[in-house]
PDB file of C-alpha atoms and ligand atoms in Angstrom:
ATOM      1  CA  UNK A 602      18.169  -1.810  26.053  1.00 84.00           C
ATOM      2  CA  UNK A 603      15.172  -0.743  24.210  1.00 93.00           C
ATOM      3  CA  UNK A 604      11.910  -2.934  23.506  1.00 97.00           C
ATOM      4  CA  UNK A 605      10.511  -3.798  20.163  1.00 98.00           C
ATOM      5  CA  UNK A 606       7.169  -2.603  20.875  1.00 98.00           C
ATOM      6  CA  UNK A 607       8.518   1.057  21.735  1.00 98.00           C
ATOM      7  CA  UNK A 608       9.359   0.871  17.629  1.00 98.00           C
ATOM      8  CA  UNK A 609       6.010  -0.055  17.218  1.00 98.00           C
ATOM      9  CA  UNK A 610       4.593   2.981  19.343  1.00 98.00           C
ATOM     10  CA  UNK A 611       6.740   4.875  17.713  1.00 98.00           C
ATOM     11  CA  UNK A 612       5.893   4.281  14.331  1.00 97.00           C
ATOM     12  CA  UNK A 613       2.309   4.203  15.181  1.00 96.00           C
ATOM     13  CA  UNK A 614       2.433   7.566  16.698  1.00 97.00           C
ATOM     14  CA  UNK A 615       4.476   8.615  13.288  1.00 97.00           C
ATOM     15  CA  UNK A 616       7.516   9.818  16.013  1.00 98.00           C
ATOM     16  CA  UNK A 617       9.961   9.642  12.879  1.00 98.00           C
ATOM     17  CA  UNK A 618      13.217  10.560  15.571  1.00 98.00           C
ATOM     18  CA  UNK A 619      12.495   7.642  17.575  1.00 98.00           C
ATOM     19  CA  UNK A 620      11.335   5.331  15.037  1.00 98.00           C
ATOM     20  CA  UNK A 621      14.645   5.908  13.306  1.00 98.00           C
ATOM     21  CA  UNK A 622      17.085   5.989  16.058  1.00 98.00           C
ATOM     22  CA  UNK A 623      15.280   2.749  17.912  1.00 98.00           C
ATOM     23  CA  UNK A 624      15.805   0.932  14.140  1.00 98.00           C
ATOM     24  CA  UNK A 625      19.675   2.004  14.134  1.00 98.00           C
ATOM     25  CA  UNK A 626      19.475   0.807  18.217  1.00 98.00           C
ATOM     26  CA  UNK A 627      18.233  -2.523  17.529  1.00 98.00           C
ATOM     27  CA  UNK A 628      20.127  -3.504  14.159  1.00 98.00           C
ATOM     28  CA  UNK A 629      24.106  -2.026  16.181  1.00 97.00           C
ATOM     29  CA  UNK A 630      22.721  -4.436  19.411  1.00 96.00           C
ATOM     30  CA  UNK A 631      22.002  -7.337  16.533  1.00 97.00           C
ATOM     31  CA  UNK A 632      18.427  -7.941  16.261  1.00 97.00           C
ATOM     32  CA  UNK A 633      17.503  -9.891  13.819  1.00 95.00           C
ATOM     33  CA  UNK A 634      16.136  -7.647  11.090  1.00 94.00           C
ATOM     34  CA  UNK A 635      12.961  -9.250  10.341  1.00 91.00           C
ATOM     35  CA  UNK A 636      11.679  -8.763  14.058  1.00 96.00           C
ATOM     36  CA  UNK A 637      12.585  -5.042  13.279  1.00 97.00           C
ATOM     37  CA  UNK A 638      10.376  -5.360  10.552  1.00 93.00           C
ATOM     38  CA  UNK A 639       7.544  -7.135  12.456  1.00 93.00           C
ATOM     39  CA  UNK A 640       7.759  -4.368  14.807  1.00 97.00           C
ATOM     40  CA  UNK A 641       7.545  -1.400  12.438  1.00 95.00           C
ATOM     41  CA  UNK A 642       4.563  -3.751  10.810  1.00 91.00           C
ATOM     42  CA  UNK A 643       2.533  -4.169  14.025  1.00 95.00           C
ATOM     43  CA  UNK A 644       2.427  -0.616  14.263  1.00 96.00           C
ATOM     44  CA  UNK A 645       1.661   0.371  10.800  1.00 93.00           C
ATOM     45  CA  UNK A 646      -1.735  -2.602  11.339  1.00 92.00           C
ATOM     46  CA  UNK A 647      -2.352  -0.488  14.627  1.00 95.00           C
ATOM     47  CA  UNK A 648      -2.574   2.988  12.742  1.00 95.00           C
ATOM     48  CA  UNK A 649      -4.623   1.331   9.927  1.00 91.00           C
ATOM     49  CA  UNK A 650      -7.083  -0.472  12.402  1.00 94.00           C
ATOM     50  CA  UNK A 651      -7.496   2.640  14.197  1.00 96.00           C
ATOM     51  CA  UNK A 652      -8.283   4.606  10.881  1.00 94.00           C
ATOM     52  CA  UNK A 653     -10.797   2.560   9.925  1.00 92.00           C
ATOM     53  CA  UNK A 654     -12.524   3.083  13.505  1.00 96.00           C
ATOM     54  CA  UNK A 655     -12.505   6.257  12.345  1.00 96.00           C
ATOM     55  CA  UNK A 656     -10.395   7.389  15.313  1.00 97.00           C
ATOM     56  CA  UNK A 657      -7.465   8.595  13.428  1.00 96.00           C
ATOM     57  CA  UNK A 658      -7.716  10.234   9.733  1.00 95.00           C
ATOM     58  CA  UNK A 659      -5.496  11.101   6.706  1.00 93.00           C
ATOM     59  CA  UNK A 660      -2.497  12.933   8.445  1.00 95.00           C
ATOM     60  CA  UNK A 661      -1.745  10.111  11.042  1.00 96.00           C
ATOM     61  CA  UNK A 662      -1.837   7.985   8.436  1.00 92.00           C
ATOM     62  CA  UNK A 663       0.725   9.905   6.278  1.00 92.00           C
ATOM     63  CA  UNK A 664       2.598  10.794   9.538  1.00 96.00           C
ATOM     64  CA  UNK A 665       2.859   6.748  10.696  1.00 95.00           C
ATOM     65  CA  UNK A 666       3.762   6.154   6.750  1.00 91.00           C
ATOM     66  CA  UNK A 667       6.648   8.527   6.709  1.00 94.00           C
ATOM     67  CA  UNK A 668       8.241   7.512  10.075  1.00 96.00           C
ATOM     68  CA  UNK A 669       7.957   3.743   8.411  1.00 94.00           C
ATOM     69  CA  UNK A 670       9.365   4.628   5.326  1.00 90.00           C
ATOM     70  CA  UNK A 671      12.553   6.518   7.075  1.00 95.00           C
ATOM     71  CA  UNK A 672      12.619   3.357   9.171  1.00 96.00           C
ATOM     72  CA  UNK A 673      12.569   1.127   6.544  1.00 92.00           C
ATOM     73  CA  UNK A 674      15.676   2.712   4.634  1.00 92.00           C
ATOM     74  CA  UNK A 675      17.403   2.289   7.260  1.00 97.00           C
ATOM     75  CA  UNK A 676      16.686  -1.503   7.557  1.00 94.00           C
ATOM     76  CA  UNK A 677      16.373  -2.114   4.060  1.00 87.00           C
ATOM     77  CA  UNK A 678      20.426  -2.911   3.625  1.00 91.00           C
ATOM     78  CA  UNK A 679      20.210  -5.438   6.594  1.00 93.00           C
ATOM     79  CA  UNK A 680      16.896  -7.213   5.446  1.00 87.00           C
ATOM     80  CA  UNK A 681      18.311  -7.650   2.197  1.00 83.00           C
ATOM     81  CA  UNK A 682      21.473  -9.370   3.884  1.00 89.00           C
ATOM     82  CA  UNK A 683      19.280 -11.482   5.844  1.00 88.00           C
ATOM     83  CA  UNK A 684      17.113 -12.868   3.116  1.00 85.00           C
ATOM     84  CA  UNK A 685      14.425 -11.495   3.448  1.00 86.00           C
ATOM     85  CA  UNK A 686      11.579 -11.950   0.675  1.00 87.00           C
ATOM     86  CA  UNK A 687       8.939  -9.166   0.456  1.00 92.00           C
ATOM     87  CA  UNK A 688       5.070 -10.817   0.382  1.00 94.00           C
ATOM     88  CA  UNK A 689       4.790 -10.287  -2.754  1.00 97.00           C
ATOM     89  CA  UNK A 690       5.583  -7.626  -5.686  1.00 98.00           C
ATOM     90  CA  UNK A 691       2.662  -5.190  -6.213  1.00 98.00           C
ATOM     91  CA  UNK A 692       1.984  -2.939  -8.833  1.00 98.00           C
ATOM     92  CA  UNK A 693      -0.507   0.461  -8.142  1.00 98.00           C
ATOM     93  CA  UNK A 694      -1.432   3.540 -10.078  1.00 98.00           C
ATOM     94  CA  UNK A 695      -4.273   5.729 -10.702  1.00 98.00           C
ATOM     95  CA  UNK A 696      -5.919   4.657 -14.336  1.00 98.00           C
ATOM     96  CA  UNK A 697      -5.595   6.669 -17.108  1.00 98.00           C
ATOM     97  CA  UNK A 698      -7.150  10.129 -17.140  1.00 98.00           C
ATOM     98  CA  UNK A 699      -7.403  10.472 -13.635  1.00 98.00           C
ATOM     99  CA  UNK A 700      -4.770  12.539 -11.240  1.00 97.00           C
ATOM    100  CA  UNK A 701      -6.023  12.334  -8.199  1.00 96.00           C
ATOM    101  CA  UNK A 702      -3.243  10.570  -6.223  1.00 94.00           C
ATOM    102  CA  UNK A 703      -3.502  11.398  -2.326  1.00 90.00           C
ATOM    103  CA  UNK A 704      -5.306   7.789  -1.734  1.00 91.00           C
ATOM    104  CA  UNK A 705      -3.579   5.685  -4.243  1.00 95.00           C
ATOM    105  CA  UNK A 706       0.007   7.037  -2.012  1.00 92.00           C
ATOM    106  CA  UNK A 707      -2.014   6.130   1.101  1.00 89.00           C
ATOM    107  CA  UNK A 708      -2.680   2.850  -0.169  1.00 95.00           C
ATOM    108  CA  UNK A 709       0.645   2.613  -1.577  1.00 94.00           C
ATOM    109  CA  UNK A 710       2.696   3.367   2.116  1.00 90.00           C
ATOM    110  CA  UNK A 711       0.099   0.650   3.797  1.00 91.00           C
ATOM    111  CA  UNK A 712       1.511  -1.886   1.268  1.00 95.00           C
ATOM    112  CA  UNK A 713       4.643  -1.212   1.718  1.00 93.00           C
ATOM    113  CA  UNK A 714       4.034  -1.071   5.369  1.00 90.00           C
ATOM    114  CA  UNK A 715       2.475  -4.499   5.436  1.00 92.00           C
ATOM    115  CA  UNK A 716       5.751  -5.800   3.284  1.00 93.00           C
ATOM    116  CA  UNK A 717       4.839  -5.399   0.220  1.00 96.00           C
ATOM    117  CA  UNK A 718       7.418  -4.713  -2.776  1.00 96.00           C
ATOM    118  CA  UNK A 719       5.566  -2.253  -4.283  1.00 97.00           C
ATOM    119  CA  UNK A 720       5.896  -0.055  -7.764  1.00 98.00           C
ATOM    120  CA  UNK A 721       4.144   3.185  -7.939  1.00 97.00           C
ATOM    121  CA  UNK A 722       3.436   3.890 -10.793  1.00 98.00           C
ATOM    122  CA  UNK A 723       2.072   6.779 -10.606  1.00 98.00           C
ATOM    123  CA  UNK A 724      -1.180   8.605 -12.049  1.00 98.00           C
ATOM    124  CA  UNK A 725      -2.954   8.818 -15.616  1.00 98.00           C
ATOM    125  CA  UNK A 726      -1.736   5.299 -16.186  1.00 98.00           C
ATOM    126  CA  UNK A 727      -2.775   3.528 -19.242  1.00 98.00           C
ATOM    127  CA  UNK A 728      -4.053  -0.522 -19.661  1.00 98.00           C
ATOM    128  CA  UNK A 729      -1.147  -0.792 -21.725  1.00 98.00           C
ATOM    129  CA  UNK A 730       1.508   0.526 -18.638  1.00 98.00           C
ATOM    130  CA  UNK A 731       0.054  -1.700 -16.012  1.00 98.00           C
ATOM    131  CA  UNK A 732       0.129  -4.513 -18.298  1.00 98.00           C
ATOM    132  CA  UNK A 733       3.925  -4.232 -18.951  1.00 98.00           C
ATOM    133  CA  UNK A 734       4.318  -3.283 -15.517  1.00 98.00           C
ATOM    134  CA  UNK A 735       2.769  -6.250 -14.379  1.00 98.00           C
ATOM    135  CA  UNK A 736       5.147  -8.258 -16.530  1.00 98.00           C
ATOM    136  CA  UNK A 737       8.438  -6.591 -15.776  1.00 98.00           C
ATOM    137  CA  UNK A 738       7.776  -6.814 -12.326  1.00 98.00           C
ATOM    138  CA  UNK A 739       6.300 -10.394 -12.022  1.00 97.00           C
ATOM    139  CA  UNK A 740       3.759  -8.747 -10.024  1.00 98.00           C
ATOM    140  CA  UNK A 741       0.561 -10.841  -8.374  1.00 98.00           C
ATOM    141  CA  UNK A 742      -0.766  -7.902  -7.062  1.00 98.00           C
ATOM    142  CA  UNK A 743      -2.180  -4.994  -9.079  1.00 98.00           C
ATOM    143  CA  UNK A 744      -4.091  -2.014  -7.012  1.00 98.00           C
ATOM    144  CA  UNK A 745      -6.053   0.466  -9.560  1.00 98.00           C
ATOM    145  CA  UNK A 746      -7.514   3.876  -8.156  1.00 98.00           C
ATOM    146  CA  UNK A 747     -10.068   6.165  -9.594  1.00 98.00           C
ATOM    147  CA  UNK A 748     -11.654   9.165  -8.402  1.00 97.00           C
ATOM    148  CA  UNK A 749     -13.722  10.547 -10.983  1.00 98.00           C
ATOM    149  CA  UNK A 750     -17.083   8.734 -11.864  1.00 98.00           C
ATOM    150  CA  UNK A 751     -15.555   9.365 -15.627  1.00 98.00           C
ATOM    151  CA  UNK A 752     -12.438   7.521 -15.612  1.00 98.00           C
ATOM    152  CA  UNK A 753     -13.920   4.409 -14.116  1.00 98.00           C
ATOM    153  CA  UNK A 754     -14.215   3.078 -18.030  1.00 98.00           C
ATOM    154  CA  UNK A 755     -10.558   3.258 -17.502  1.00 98.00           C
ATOM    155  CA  UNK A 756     -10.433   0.768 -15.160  1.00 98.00           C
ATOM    156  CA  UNK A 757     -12.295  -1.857 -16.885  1.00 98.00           C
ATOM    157  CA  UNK A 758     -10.422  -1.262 -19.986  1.00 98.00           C
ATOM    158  CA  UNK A 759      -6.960  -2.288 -17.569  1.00 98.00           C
ATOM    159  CA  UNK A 760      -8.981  -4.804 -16.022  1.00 98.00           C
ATOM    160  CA  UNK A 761      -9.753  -6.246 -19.873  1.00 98.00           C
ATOM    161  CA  UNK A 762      -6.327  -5.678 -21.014  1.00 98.00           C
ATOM    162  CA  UNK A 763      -4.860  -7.454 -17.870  1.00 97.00           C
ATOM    163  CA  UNK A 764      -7.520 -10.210 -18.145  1.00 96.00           C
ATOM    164  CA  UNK A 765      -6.737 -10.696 -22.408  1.00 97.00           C
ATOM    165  CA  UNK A 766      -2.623 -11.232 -21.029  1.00 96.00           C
ATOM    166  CA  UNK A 767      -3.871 -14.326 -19.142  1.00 92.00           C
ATOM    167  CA  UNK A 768      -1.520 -13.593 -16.568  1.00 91.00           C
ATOM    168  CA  UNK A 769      -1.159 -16.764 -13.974  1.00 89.00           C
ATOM    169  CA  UNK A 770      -1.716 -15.484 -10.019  1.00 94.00           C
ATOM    170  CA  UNK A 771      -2.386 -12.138 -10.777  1.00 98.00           C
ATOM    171  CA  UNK A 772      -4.895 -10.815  -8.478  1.00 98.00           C
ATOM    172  CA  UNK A 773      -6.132  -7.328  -8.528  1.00 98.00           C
ATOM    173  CA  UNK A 774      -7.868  -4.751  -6.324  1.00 98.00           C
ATOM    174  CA  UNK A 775      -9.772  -1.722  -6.726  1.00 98.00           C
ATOM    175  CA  UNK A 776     -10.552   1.033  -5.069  1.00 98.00           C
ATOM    176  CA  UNK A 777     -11.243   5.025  -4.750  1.00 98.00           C
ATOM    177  CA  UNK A 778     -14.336   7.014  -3.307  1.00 97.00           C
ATOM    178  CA  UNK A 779     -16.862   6.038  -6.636  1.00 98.00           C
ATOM    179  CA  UNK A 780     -15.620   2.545  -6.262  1.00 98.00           C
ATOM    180  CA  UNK A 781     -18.125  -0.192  -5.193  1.00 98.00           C
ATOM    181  CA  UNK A 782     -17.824  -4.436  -5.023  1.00 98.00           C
ATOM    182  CA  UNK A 783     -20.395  -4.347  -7.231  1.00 98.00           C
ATOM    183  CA  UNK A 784     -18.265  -2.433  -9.916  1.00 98.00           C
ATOM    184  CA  UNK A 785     -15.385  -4.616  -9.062  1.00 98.00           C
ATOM    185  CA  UNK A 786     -17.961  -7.542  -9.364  1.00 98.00           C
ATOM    186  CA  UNK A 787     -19.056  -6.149 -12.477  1.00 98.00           C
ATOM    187  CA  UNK A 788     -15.666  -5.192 -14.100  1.00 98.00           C
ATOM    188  CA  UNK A 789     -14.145  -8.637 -13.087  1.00 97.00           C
ATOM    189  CA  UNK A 790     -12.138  -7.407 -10.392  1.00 98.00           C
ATOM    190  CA  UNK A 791     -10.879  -9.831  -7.868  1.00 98.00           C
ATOM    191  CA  UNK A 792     -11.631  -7.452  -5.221  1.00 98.00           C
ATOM    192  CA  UNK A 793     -12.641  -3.978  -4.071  1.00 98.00           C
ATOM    193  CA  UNK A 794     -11.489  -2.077  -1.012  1.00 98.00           C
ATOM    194  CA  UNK A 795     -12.891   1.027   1.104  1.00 96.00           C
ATOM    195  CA  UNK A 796     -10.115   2.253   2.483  1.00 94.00           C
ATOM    196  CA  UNK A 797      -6.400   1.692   2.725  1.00 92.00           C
ATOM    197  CA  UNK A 798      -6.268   0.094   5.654  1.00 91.00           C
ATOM    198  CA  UNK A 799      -8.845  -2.589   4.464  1.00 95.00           C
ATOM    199  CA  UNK A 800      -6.341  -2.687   1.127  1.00 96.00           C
ATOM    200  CA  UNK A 801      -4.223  -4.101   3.189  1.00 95.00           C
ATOM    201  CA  UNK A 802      -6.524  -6.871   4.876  1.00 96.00           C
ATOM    202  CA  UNK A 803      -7.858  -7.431   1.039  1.00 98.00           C
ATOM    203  CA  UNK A 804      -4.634  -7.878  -0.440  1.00 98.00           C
ATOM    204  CA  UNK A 805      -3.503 -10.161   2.386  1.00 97.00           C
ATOM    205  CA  UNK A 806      -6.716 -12.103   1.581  1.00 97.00           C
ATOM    206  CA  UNK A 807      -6.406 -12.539  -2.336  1.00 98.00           C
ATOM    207  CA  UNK A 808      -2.682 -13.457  -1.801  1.00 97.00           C
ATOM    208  CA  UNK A 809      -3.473 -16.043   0.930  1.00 96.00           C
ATOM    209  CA  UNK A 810      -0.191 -14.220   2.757  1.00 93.00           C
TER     210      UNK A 810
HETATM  211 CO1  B1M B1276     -10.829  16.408  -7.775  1.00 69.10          CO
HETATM  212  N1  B1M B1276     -12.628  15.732  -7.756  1.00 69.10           N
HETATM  213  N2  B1M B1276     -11.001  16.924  -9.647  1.00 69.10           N
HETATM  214  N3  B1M B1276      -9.073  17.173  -7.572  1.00 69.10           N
HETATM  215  N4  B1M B1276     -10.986  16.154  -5.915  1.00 69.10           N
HETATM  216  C1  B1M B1276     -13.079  15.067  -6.556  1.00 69.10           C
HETATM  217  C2  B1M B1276     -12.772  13.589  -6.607  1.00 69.10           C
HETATM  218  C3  B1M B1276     -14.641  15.384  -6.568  1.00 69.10           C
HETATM  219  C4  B1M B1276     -15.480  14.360  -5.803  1.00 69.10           C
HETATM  220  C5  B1M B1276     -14.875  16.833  -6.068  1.00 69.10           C
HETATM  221  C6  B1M B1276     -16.337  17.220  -6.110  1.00 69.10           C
HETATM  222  O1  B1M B1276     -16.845  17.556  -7.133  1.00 69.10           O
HETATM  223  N5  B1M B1276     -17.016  17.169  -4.994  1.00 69.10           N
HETATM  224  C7  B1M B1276     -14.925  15.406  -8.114  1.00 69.10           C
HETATM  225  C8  B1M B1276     -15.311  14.074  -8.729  1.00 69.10           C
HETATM  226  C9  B1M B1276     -16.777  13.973  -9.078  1.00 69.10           C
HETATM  227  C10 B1M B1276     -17.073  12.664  -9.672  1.00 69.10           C
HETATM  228  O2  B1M B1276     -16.490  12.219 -10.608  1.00 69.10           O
HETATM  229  N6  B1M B1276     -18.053  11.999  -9.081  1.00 69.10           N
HETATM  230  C11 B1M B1276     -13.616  15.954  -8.642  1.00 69.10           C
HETATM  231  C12 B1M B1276     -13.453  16.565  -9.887  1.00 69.10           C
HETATM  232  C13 B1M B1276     -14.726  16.779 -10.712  1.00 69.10           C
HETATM  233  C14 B1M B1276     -12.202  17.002 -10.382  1.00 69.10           C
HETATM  234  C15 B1M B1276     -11.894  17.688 -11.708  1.00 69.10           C
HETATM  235  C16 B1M B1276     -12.640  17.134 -12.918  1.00 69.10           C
HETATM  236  C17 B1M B1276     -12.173  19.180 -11.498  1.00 69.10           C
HETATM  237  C18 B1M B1276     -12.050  20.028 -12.736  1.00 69.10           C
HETATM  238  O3  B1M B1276     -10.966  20.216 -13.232  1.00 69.10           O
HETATM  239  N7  B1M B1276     -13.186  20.498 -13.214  1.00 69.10           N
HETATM  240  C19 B1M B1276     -10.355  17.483 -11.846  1.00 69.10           C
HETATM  241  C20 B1M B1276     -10.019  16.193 -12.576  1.00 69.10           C
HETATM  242  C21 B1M B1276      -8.545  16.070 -12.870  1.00 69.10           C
HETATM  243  C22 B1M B1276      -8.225  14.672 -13.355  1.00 69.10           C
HETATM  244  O4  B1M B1276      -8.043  13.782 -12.546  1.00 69.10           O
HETATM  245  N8  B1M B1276      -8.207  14.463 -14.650  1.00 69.10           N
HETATM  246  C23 B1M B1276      -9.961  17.383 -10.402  1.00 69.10           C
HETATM  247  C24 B1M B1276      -8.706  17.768  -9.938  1.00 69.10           C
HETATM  248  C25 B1M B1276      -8.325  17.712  -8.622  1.00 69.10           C
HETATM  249  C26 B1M B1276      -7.007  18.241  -8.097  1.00 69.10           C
HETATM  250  C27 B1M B1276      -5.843  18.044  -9.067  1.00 69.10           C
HETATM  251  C28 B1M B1276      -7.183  19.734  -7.867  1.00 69.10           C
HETATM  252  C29 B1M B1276      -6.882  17.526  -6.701  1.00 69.10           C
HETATM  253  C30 B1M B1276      -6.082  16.201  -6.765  1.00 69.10           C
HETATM  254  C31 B1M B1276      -4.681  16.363  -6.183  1.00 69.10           C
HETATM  255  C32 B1M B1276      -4.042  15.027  -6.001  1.00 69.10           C
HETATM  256  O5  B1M B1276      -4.646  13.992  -5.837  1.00 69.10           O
HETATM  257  N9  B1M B1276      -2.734  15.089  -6.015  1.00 69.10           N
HETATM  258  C33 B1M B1276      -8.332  17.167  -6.431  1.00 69.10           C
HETATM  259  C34 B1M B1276      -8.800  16.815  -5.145  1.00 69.10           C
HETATM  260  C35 B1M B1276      -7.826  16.965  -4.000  1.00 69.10           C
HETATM  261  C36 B1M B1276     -10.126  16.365  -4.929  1.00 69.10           C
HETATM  262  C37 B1M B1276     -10.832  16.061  -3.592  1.00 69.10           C
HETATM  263  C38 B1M B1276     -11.113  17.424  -2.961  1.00 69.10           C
HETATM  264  C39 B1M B1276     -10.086  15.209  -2.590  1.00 69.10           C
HETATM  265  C40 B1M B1276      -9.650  13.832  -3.090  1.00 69.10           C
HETATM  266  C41 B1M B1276      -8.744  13.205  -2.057  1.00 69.10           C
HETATM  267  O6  B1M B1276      -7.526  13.252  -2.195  1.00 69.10           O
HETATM  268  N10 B1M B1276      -9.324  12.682  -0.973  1.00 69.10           N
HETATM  269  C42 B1M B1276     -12.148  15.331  -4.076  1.00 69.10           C
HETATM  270  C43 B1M B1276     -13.362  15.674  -3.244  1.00 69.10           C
HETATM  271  C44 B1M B1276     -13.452  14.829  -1.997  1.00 69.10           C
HETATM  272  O7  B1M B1276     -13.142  13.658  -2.015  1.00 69.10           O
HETATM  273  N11 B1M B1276     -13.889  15.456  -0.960  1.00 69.10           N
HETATM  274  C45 B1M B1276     -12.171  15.606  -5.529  1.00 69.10           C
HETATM  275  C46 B1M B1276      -8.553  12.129   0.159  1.00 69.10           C
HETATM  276  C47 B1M B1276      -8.122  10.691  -0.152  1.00 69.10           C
HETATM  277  C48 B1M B1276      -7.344  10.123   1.027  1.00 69.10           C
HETATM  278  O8  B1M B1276      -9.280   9.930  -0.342  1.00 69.10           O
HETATM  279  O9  B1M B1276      -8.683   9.449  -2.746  1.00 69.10           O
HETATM  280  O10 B1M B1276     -10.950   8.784  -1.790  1.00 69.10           O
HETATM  281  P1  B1M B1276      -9.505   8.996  -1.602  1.00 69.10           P
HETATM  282  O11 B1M B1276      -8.842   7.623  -1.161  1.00 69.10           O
HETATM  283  C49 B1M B1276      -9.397   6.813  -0.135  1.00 69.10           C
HETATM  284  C50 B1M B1276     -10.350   5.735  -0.640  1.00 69.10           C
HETATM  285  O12 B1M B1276     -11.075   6.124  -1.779  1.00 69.10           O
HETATM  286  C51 B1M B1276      -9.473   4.551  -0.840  1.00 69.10           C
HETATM  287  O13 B1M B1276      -8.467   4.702   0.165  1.00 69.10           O
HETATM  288  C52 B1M B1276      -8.215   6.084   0.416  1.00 69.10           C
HETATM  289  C53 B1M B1276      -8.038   6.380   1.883  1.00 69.10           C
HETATM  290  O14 B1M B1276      -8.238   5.418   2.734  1.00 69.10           O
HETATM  291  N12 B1M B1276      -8.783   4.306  -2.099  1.00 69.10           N
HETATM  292  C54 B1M B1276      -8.452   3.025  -2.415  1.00 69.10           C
HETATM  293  C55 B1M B1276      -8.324   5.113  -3.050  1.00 69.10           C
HETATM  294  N13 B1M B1276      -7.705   4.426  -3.985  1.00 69.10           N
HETATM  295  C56 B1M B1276      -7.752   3.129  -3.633  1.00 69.10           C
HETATM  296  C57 B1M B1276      -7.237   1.972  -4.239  1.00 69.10           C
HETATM  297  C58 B1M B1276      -7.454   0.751  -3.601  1.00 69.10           C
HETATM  298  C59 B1M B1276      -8.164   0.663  -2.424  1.00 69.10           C
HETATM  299  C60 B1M B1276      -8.662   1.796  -1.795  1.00 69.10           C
HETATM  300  O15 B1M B1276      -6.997  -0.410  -4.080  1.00 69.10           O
HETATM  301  C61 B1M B1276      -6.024  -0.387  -5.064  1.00 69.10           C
END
């Protein structure tokens, strides 16, 4: 019988035929689906420690992210059975006027990978879109990403049109290579993030999860 941590190692080293077969392994033998999950979990926190050692870089990271997401379709059905409750709903997207997307995904498949319910939604997205987002989804998490030193405006005009909604528990997290704390400090943000990996650990943090 296979062990959990070979799922981990597998989805750590982004082996997306083991990771898969080892998930349908484990849910025909009946393990509970939420140590599946803890398994896939522990080695999507492995990659992203690793990455921000600088000891693994972008590719792994998409690599570990794809075997998890294949995994994770294949659990989904079963989790939901079981009850499962994601950590929390978040809502991401690259602010409006801005289409660089390759770290907002990254930061996207770590969420997801740390069990977060997470809506894309996608790039160029206005204040207005996150806001109703944000709403629809009952989101407490919001993630904005910016690239370009001129679409950083953008982001404090979300931040002030998510701030003017009042919304209760909504915490929200910044990040993207001209991104600092003290913009987020400055823009109001609850918190700012260098990396994906450490969007993980932040989000974690502001949630209290
Ligand atoms: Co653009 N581009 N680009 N570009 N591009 C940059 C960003 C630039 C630095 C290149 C340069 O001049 N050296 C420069 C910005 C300069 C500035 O503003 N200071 C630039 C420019 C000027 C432009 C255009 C204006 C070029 C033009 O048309 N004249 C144009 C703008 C288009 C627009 O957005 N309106 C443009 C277009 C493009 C492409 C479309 C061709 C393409 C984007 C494709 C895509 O994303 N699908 C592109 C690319 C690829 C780049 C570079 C080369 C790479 C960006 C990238 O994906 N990095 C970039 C130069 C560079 O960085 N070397 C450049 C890899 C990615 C994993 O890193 O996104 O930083 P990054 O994400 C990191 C962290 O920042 C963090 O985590 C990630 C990984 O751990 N992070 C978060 C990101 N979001 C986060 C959110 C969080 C937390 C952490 O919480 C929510």
């Amino acid at each position: 019988m296979p062990q959990l941590n070979e799922l981990t190692e597998a989805i750590k080293s982004g082996n997306r035929s083991n990771a898969t077969r080892l998930t349908t392994e484990f849910l025909e033998n009946g393990t509970v689906p939420q140590e599946i999950l803890d398994a896939m979990v522990t080695g999507m926190d492995e990659i992203g420690e690793r990455f921000k050692r600088n000891e693994v870089f972008v590719p792994e990271m998409l690599i570990a992210a794809r075997a998890m997401k294949e995994s994770m379709a294949i659990l989904e059905p079963a989790l939901v059975k079981s009850g499962y409750k994601p950590l929390a709903t978040a809502v991401i997207g690259t602010v409006q006027g801005d289409l660089h997307d390759i770290g907002k995904n990254l930061v996207s498949m770590m969420w997801k990978g740390a069990s977060f319910n997470v809506v894309d939604l996608g790039v160029n997205v206005s204040p207005e879109a996150f806001v109703s987002a944000i709403k629809e989804h009952n989101a407490t998490l919001v993630g904005l990403s910016a690239l370009l030193t001129t679409t950083m405006p953008s982001m404090k005009a979300t931040m002030d049109a998510i701030r003017q909604e009042q919304l209760e528990g909504v915490k929200v997290l910044i990040g993207g290579a001209p991104v600092t704390q003290s913009y987020a400090d400055q823009i109001g943000a609850d918190g700012f993030a260098a990396d994906a990996a450490s969007a993980v650990d932040a989000a974690r943090k502001l949630l209290a999860c």
